[in-house]
XYZ file of C-alpha atoms in Angstrom:
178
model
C 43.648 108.655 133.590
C 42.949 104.940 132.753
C 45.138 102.442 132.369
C 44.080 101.466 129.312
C 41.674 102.581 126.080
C 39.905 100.544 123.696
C 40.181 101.079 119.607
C 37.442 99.746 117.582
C 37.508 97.334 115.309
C 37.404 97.948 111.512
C 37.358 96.494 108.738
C 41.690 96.322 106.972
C 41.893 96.572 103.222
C 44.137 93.724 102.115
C 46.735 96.173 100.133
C 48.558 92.845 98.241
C 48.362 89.365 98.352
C 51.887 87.902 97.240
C 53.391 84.207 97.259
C 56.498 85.122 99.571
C 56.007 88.240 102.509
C 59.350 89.727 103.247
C 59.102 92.159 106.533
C 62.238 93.695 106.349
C 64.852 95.142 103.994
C 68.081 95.210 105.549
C 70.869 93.218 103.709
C 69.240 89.601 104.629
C 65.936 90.790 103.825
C 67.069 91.590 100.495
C 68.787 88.478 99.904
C 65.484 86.532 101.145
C 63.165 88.796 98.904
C 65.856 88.258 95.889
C 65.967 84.815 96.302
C 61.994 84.261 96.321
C 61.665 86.250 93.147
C 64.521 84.788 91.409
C 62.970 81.437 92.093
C 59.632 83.046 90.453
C 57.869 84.012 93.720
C 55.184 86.614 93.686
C 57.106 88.851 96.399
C 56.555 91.751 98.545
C 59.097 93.359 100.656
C 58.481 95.916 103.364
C 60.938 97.794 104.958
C 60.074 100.627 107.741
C 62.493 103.141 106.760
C 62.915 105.252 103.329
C 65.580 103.165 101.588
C 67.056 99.191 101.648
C 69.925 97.815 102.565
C 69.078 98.407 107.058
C 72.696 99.290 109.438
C 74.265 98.850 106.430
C 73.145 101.981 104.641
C 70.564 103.660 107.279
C 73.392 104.003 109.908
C 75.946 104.582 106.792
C 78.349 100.980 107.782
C 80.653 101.528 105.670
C 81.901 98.372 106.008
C 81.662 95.211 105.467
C 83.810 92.753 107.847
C 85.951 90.802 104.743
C 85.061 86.908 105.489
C 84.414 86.608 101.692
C 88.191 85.091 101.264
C 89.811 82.700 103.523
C 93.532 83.369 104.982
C 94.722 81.903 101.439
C 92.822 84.447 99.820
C 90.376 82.108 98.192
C 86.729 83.863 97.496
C 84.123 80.997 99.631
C 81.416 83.771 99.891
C 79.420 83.914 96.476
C 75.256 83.920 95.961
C 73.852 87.287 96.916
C 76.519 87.822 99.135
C 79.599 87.819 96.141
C 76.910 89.537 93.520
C 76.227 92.970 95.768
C 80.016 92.954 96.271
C 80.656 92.099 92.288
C 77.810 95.235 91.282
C 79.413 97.161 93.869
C 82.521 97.042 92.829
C 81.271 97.589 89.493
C 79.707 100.660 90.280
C 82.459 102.528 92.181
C 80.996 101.692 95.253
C 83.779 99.142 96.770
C 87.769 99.085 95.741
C 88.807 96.505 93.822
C 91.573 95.946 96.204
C 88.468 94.515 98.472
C 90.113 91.493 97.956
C 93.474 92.253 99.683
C 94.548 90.426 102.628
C 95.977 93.790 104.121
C 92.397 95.679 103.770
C 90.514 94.944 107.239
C 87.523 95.176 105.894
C 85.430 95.944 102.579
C 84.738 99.082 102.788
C 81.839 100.674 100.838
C 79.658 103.044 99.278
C 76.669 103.232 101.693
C 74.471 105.184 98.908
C 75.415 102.878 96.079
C 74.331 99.968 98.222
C 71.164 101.215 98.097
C 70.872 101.463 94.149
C 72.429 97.859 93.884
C 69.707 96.540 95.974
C 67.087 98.270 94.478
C 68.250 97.294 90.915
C 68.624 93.334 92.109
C 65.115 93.543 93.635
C 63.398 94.952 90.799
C 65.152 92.603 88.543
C 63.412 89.718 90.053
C 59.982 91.535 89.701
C 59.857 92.299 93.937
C 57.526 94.487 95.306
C 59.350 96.884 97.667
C 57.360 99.121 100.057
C 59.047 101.141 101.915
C 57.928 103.552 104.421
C 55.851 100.626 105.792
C 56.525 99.109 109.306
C 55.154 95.257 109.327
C 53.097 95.771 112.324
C 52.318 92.186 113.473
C 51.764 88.930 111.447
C 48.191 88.454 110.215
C 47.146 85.408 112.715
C 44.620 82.375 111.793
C 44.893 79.907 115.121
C 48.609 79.095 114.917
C 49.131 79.955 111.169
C 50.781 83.361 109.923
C 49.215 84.426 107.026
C 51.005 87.518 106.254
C 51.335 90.737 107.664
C 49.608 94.258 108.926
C 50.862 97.411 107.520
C 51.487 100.820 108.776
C 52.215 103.605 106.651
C 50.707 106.858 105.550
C 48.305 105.614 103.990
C 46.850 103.691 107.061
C 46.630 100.080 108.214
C 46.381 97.820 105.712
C 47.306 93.955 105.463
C 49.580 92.045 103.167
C 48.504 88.200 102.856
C 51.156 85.529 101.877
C 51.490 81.813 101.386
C 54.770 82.542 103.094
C 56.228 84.797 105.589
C 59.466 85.398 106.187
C 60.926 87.634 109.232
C 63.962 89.602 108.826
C 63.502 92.440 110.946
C 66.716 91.801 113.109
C 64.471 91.666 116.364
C 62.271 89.041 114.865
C 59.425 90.934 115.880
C 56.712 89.159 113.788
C 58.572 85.545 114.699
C 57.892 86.483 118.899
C 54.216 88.295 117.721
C 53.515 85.112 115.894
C 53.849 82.985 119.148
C 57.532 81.534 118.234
């Protein structure tokens, strides 16, 4: 058997170009992807698996460690931290006694989480693609200029004036040469 084969080159259909590349849509992904498009960003997220929100709602976390107050009980955590927490809540998918010094932890809806991220996303006008693994950065010399796709619908590439990794293992950061 050898130790190694050799795939062809081809020619990748460039699936989106966007201002702002988000590869990854766990929680930090989403608040990089909301950000950009509140800021009025052409954005595209990708996220590998079928829904948003990464350990937080793939592995069903349930909760969220409570370092939104401090020991006075003072909220300090706002942005898109204290708004998915606000909609949460909103939507039956945190107590309202989140904010209790004698609950260890915000505990959540995992599902809901994934509509409240979804919602905030599209708000913006982001471009969510899920089902699609960011396979490595798209490379010219030292310069990332977006990002191959795998899904089911092939390779394809995503090109970006900016690229931002959130994919916990900062795979495109260490492809890239970081």
């Amino acid at each position: 058997m050898p130790e190694k084969i050799y795939e062809p080159a081809r020619a990748i259909p460039v699936l989106q170009e966007a201002d702002v590349l988000v590869v990854g849509g766990g929680v930090a992904g989403c608040a990089a992807a909301f950000a950009a498009g509140r800021a009025g960003a052409k954005t595209v997220l990708l996220e590998r698996n079928g829904c948003l929100g990464g350990v937080a709602t793939a592995t069903l976390m349930a909760n969220i460690g409570n370092r939104y107050l401090t020991a006075s009980g003072e909220q300090v955590v706002h942005g898109f931290a204290g708004e998915v927490i606000r909609r949460l809540e909103a939507v039956g998918g945190a107590s309202p006694q989140w904010r209790s010094r004698e609950v260890p932890g915000c505990v959540i809806d995992s599902e809901k989480l994934k509509v409240v991220l979804i919602d905030m996303l599209q708000e913006v006008g982001v471009t969510t693609l899920t089902h699609a693994l960011g396979a490595r950065p798209v490379m010219e010399a030292d310069n990332v200029l977006g990002a191959f796709v795998e899904s089911k619908s092939g390779r394809q590439a995503v090109l970006a004036k900016a690229t931002v990794d959130c994919t916990g293992e900062a795979d495109m950061a260490w492809q890239a040469g970081a």
